[in-house]
C-alpha positions as a LaTeX table, in Angstrom:
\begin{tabular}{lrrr}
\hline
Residue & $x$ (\AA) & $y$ (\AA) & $z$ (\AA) \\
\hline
Unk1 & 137.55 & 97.67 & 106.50 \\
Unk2 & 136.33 & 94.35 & 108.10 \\
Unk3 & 137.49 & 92.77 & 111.28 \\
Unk4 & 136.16 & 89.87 & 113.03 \\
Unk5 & 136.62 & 86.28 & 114.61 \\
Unk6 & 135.39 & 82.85 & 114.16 \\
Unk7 & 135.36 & 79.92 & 115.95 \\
Unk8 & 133.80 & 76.62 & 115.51 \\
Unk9 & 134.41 & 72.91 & 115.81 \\
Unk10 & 133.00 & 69.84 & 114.10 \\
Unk11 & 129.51 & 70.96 & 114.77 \\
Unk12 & 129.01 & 74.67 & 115.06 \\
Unk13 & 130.41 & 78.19 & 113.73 \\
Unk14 & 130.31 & 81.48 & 115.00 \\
Unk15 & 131.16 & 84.49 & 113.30 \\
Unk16 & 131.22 & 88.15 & 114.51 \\
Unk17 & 132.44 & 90.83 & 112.26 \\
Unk18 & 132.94 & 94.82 & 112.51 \\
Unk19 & 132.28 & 96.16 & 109.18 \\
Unk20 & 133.44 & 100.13 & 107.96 \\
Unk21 & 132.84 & 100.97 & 104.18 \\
Unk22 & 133.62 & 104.36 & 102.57 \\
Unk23 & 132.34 & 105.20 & 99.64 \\
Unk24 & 133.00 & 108.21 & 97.18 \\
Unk25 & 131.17 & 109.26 & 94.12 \\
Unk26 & 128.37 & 106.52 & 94.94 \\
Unk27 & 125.64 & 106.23 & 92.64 \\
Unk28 & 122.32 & 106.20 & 93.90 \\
Unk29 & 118.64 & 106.44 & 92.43 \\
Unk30 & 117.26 & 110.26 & 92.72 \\
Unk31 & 114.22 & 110.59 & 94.83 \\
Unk32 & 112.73 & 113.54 & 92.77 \\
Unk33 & 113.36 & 111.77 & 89.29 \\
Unk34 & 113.10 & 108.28 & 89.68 \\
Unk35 & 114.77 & 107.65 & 86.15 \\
Unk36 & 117.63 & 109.20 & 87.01 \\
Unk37 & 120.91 & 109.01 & 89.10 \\
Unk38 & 122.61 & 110.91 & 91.20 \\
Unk39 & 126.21 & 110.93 & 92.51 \\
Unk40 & 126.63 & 111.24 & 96.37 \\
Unk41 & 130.00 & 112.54 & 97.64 \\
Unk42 & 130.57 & 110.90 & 100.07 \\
Unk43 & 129.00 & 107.83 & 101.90 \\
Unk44 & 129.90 & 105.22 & 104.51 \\
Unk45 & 128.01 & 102.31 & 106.47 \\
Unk46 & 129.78 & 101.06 & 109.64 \\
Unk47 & 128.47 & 97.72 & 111.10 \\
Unk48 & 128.24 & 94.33 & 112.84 \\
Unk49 & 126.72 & 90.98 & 111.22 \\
Unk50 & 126.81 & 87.74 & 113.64 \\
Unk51 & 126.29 & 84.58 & 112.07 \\
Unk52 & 125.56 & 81.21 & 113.63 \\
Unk53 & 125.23 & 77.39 & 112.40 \\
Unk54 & 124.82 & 74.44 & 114.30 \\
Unk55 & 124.27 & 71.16 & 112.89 \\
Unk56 & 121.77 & 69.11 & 114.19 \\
Unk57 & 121.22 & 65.33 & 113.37 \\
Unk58 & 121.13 & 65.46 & 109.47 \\
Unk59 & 120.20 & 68.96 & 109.40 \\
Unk60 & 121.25 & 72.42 & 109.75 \\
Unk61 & 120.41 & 75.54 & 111.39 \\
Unk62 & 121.91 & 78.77 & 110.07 \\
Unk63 & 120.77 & 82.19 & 111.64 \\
Unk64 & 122.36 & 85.68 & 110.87 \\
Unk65 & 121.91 & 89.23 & 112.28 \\
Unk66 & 123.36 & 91.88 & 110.28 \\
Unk67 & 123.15 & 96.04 & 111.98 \\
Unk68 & 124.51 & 98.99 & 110.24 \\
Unk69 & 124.15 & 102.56 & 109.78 \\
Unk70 & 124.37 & 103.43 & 105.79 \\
Unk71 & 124.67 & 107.22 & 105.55 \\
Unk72 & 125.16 & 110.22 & 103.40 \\
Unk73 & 128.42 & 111.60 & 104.57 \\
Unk74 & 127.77 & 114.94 & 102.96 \\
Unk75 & 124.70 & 115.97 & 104.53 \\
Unk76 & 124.92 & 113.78 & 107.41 \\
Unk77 & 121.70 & 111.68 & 106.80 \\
Unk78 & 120.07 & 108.06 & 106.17 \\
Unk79 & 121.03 & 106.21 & 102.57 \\
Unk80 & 117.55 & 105.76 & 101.04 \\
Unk81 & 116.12 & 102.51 & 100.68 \\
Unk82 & 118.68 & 100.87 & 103.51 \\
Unk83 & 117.53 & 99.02 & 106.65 \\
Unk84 & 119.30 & 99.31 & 109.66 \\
Unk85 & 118.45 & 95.46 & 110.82 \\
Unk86 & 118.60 & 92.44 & 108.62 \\
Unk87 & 117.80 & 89.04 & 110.36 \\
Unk88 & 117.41 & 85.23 & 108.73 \\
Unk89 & 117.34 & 82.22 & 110.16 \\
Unk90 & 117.24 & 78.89 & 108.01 \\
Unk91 & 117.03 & 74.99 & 108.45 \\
Unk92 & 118.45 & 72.83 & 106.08 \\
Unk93 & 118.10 & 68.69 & 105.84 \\
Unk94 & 118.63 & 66.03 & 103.68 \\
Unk95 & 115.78 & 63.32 & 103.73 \\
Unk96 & 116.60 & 60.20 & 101.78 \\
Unk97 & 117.60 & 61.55 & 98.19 \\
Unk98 & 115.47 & 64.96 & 98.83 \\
Unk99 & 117.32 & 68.26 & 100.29 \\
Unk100 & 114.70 & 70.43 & 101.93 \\
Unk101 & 115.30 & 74.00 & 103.04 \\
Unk102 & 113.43 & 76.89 & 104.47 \\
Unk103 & 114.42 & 80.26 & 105.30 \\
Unk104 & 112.95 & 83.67 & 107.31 \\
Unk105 & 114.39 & 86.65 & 106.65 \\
Unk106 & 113.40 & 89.78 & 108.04 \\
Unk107 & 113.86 & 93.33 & 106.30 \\
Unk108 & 113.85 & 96.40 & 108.52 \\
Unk109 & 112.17 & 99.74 & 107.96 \\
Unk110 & 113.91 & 101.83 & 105.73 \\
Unk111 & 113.46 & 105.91 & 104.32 \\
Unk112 & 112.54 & 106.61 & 100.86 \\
Unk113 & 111.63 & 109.68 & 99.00 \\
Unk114 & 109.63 & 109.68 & 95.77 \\
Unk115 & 108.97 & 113.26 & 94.21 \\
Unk116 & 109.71 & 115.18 & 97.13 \\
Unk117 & 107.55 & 113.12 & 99.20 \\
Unk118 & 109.42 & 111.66 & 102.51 \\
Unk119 & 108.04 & 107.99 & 103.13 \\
Unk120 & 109.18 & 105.72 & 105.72 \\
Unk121 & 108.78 & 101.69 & 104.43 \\
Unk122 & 107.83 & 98.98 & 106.85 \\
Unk123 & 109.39 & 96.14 & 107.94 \\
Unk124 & 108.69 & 92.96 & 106.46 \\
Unk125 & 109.69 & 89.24 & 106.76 \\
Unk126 & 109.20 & 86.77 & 103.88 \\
Unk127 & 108.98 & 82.82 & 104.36 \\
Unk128 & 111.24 & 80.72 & 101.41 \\
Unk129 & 110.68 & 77.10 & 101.57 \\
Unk130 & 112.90 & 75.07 & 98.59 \\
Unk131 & 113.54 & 71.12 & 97.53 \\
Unk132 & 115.89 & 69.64 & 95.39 \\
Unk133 & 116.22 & 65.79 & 94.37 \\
Unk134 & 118.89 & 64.18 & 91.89 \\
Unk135 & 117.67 & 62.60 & 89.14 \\
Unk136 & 121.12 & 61.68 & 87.70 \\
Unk137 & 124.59 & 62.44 & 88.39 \\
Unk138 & 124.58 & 65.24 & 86.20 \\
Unk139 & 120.70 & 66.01 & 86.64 \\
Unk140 & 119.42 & 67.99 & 89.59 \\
Unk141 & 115.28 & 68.82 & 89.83 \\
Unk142 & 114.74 & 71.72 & 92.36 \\
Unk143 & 111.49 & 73.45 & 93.14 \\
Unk144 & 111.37 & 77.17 & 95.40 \\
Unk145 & 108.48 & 78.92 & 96.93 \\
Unk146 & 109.63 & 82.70 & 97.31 \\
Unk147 & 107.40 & 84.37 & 99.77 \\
Unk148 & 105.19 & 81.93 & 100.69 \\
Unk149 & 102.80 & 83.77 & 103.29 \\
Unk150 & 102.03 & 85.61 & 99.96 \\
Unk151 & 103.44 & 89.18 & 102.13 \\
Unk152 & 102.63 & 92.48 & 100.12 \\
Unk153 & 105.67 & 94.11 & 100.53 \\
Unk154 & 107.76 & 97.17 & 98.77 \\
Unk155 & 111.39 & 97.10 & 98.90 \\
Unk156 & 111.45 & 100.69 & 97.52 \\
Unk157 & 108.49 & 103.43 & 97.43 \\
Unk158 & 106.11 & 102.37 & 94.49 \\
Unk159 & 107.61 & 99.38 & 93.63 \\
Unk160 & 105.97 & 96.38 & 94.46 \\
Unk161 & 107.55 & 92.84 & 93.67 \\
Unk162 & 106.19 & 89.63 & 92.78 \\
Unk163 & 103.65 & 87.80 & 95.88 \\
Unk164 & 104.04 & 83.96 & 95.65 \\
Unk165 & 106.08 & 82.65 & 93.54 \\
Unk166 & 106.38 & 78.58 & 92.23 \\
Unk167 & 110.08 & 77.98 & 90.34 \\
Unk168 & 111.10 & 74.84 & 89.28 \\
Unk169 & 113.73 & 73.75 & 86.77 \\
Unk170 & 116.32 & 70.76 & 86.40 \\
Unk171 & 120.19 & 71.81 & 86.69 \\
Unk172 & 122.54 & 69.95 & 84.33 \\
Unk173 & 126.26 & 69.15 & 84.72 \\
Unk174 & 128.55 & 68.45 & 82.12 \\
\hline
\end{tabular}
């Protein structure tokens, strides 16, 4: 179930939305077995997410704040490995041919459980700066930087993802 409102005009949006999600028989990973699955009951996650964009000369600034509560319906606790608070904020702009973009985005602290073991993982926010430049019509270059601040960070309990990381690529229509 989702309810919500927008409103906007030439220059700006604004988006609010109520979120309630039931789920039954959901699949998640098993803390005591980490190569298996288990099957919970019963779960739900009731929420808000606000989202915001303004333009601003050529450029545009999006920024988007999402709370919920994702729990175990059966025995009334925390989903593993969900935040409560999700935040990002971007900027977007077009200079001459280039389009340059950066964006924040801010994980909350989350429970995990890895062979028995309770484990609470911190918060983290990771910096994403990207460009992109037309070569063609049908030829796009684009280059990323994923976590630029080079942040040690573990979205679930020992498993660490890649620090800084350089893509680049061209994109071709047809």
């Amino acid at each position: 179930n989702e309810a919500g409102f927008q409103w906007g005009d030439e220059r700006q949006t604004l988006r609010v939305v109520a979120f309630r999600n039931k789920y039954s028989n959901l699949i998640a990973d098993n803390p005591d077995n980490p190569f298996n699955r288990i099957n919970i009951g019963a779960a739900s996650n009731l929420g808000q997410e606000i989202t915001y964009k303004k333009m601003i000369q050529d450029g545009a600034v999006r920024l988007t704040w999402v709370h919920q509560n994702p729990k175990d319906d059966v025995s009334n606790t925390a989903l593993l490995k969900r935040a409560a608070h999700f935040f990002s904020a971007g900027y977007s702009e077009k200079i001459d041919a280039w389009q340059v973009e950066t964006s924040a985005r801010y994980t909350g602290q989350r429970h995990d459980r890895y062979q028995g073991t309770d484990e609470i993982l911190q918060s983290y926010w990771l910096l994403d700066v990207a460009v992109s430049r037309p070569i063609t019509r049908q030829t796009l270059w684009y280059g990323r930087i994923d976590n630029v601040t080079n942040k040690d960070y573990s979205p679930a309990y020992g498993y660490h993802v890649l620090r800084r990381t350089l893509i680049t690529g061209l994109r071709i229509s047809f």
